[in-house]
CSV table of C-alpha atoms in Angstrom, one decimal:
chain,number,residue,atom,x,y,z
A,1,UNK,CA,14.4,-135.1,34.5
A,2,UNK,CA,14.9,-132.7,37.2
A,3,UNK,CA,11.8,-133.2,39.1
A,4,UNK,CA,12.5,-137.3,38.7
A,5,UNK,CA,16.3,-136.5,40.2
A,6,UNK,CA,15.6,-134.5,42.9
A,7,UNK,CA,13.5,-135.5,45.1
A,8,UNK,CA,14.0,-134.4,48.5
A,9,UNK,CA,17.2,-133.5,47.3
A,10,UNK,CA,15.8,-129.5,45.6
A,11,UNK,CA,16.8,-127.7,49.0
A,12,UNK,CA,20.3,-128.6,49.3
A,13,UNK,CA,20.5,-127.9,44.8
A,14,UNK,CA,19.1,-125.1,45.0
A,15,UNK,CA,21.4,-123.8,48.2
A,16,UNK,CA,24.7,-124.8,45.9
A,17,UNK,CA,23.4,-122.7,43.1
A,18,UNK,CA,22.9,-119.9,45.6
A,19,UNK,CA,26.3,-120.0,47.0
A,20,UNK,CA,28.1,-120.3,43.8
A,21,UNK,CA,26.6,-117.2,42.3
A,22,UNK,CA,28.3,-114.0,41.5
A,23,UNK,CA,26.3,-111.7,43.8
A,24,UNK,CA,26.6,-112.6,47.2
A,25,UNK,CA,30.4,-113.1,47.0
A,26,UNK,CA,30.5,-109.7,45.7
A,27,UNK,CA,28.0,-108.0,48.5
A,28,UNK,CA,30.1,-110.3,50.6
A,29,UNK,CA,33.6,-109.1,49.8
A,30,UNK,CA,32.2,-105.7,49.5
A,31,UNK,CA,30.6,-106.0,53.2
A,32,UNK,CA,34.2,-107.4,54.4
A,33,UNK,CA,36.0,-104.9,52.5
A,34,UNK,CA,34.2,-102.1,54.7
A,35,UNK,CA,34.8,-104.1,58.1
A,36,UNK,CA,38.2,-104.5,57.5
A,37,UNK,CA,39.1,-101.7,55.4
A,38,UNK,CA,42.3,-100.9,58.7
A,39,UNK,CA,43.6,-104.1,57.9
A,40,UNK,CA,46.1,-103.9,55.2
A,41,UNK,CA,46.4,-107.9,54.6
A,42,UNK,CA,42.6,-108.5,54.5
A,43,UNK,CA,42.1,-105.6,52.8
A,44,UNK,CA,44.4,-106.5,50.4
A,45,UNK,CA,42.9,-110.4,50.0
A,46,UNK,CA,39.6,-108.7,49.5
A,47,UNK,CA,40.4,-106.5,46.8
A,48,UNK,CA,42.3,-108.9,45.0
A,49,UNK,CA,38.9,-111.4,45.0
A,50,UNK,CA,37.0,-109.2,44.4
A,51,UNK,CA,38.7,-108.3,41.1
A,52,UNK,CA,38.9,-112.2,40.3
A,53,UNK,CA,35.4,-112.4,41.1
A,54,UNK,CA,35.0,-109.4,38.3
A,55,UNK,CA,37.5,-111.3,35.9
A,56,UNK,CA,35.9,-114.4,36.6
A,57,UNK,CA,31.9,-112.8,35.7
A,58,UNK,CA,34.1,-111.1,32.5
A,59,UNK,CA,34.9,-114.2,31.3
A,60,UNK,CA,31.8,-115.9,31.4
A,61,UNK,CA,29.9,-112.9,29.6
A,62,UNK,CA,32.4,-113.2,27.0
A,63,UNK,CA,32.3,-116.9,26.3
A,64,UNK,CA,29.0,-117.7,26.7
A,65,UNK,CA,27.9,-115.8,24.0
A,66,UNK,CA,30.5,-116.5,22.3
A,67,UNK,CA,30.4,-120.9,22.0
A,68,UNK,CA,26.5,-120.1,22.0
A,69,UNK,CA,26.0,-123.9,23.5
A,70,UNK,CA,22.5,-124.5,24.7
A,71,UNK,CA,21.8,-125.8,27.9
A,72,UNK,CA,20.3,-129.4,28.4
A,73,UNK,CA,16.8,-130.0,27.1
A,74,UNK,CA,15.9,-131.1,30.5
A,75,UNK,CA,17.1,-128.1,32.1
A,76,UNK,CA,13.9,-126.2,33.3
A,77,UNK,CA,12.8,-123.4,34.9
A,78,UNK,CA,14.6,-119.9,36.1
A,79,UNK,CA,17.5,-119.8,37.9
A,80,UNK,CA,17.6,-117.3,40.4
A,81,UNK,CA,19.6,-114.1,39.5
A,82,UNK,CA,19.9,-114.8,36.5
A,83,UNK,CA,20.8,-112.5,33.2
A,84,UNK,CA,18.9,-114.3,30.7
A,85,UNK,CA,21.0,-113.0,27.9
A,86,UNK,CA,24.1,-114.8,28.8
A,87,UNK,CA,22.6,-117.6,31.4
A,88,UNK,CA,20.0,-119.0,28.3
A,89,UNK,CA,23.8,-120.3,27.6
A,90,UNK,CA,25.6,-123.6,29.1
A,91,UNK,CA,29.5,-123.3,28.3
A,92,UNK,CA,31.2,-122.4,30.5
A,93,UNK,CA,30.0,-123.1,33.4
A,94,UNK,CA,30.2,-119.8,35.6
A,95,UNK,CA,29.2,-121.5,38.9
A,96,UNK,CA,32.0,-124.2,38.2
A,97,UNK,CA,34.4,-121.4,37.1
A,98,UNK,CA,33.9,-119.1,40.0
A,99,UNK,CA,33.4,-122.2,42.6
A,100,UNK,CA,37.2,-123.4,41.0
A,101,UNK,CA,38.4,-119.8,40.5
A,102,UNK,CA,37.7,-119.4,44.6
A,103,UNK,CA,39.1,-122.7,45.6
A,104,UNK,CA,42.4,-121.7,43.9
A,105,UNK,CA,42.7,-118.5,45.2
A,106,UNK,CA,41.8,-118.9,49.0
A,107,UNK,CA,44.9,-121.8,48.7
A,108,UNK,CA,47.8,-119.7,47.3
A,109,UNK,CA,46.5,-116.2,48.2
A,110,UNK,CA,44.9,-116.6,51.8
A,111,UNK,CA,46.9,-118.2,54.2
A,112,UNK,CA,44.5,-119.9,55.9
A,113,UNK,CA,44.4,-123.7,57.2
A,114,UNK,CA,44.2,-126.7,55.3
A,115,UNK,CA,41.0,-128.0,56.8
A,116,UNK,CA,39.4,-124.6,56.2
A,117,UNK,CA,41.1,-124.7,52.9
A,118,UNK,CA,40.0,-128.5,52.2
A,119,UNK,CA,36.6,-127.6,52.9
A,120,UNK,CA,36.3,-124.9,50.3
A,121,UNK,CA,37.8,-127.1,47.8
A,122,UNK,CA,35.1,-129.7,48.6
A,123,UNK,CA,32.5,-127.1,48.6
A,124,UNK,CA,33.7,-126.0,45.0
A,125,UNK,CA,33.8,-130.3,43.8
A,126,UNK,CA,29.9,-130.3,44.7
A,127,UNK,CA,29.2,-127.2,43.1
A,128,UNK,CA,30.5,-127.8,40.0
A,129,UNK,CA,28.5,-131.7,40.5
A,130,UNK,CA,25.5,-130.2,41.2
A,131,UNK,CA,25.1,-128.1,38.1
A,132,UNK,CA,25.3,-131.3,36.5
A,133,UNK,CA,22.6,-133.1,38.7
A,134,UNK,CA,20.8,-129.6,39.0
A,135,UNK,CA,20.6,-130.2,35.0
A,136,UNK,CA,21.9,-126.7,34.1
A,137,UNK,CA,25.0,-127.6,32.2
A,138,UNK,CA,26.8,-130.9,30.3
A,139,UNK,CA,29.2,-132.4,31.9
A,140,UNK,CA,31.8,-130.7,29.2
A,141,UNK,CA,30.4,-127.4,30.5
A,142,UNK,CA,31.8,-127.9,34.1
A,143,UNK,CA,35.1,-129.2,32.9
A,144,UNK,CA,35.5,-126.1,30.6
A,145,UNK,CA,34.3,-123.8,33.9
A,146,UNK,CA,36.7,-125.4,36.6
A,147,UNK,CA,39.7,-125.0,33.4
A,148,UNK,CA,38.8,-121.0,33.2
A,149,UNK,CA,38.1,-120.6,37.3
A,150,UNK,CA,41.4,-122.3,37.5
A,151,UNK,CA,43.3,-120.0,34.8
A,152,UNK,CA,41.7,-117.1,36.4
A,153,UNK,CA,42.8,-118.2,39.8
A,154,UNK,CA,46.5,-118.2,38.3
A,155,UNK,CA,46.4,-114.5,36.9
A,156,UNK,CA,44.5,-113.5,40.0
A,157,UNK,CA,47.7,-114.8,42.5
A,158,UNK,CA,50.6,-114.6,40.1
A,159,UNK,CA,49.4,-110.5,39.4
A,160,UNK,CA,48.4,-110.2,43.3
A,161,UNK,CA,50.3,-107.8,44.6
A,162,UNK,CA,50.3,-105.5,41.4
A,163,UNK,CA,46.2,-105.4,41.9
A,164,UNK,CA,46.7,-104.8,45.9
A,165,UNK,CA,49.2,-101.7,44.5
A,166,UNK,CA,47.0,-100.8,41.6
A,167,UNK,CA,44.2,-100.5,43.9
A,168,UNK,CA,45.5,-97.6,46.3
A,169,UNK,CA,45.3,-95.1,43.4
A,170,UNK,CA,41.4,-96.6,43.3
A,171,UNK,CA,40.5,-96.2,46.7
């Protein structure tokens, strides 16, 4: 299946997967974080994602195992950075929830425009599609990940300014 489906289109797959993973938008924020660190705002919308992006990777090691739901047969191969004891599962979705949890929170939390905003939310659609064309997850898999990104999202901004508090004991 996945070597019939993509084609020529592997490259641009295999780039989603890699920008919906859990990793770089933690070295990211992380990397921001320490640029920014004098700017009380940014600092404060960094800190805040970065504990959604930790929620977010909670609640995928807690489901996962949990529903136990295989992935599709004709899911094959590795995917890079992987943790096979949680990712040999399909439900839910953690690209989808993380792509979903990040759309939600850069459009209440950030501030920022609506093209930049749009953008991201487009970027998190094709995500989440491309885990189905990629053939890692069902299409009940990505519905179920965009539902917890989105929930997350919600606790994330409604508790924002408690975390952005909470954190200066932290750091």
């Amino acid at each position: 299946y996945q070597r019939r489906v993509h084609g020529g289109y592997k490259q641009p797959l295999m780039f989603l997967e890699l920008s919906g993973h859990g990793v770089p938008w933690i070295v990211g924020s992380i990397v921001m974080f320490l640029i920014y660190y004098e700017d009380e705002r940014i600092r404060n919308l960094l800190i805040n994602l970065l504990f959604g992006i930790g929620t977010d990777l909670l609640w995928t090691v807690i489901l996962k195992p949990t529903i136990r739901r295989k992935r599709p047969p004709y899911n094959l191969g590795h995917q890079a950075g992987s943790v096979d004891a949680v990712d040999k599962f399909s439900m839910p979705s953690g690209h989808s929830s993380r792509g979903s949890y990040l759309a939600y929170f850069f459009w209440y939390a950030s501030g920022w425009s609506v093209l930049l905003l749009s953008i991201i939310v487009g970027w998190a659609a094709l995500l989440a599609l491309s885990r189905v064309v990629y053939g890692r997850h069902y299409v009940l898999d990505i519905i179920v990940g965009i539902i917890v990104g989105m929930a997350n999202g919600l606790l994330i901004v409604t508790y924002y300014s408690h975390i952005s508090k909470l954190s200066t004991f932290i750091i």
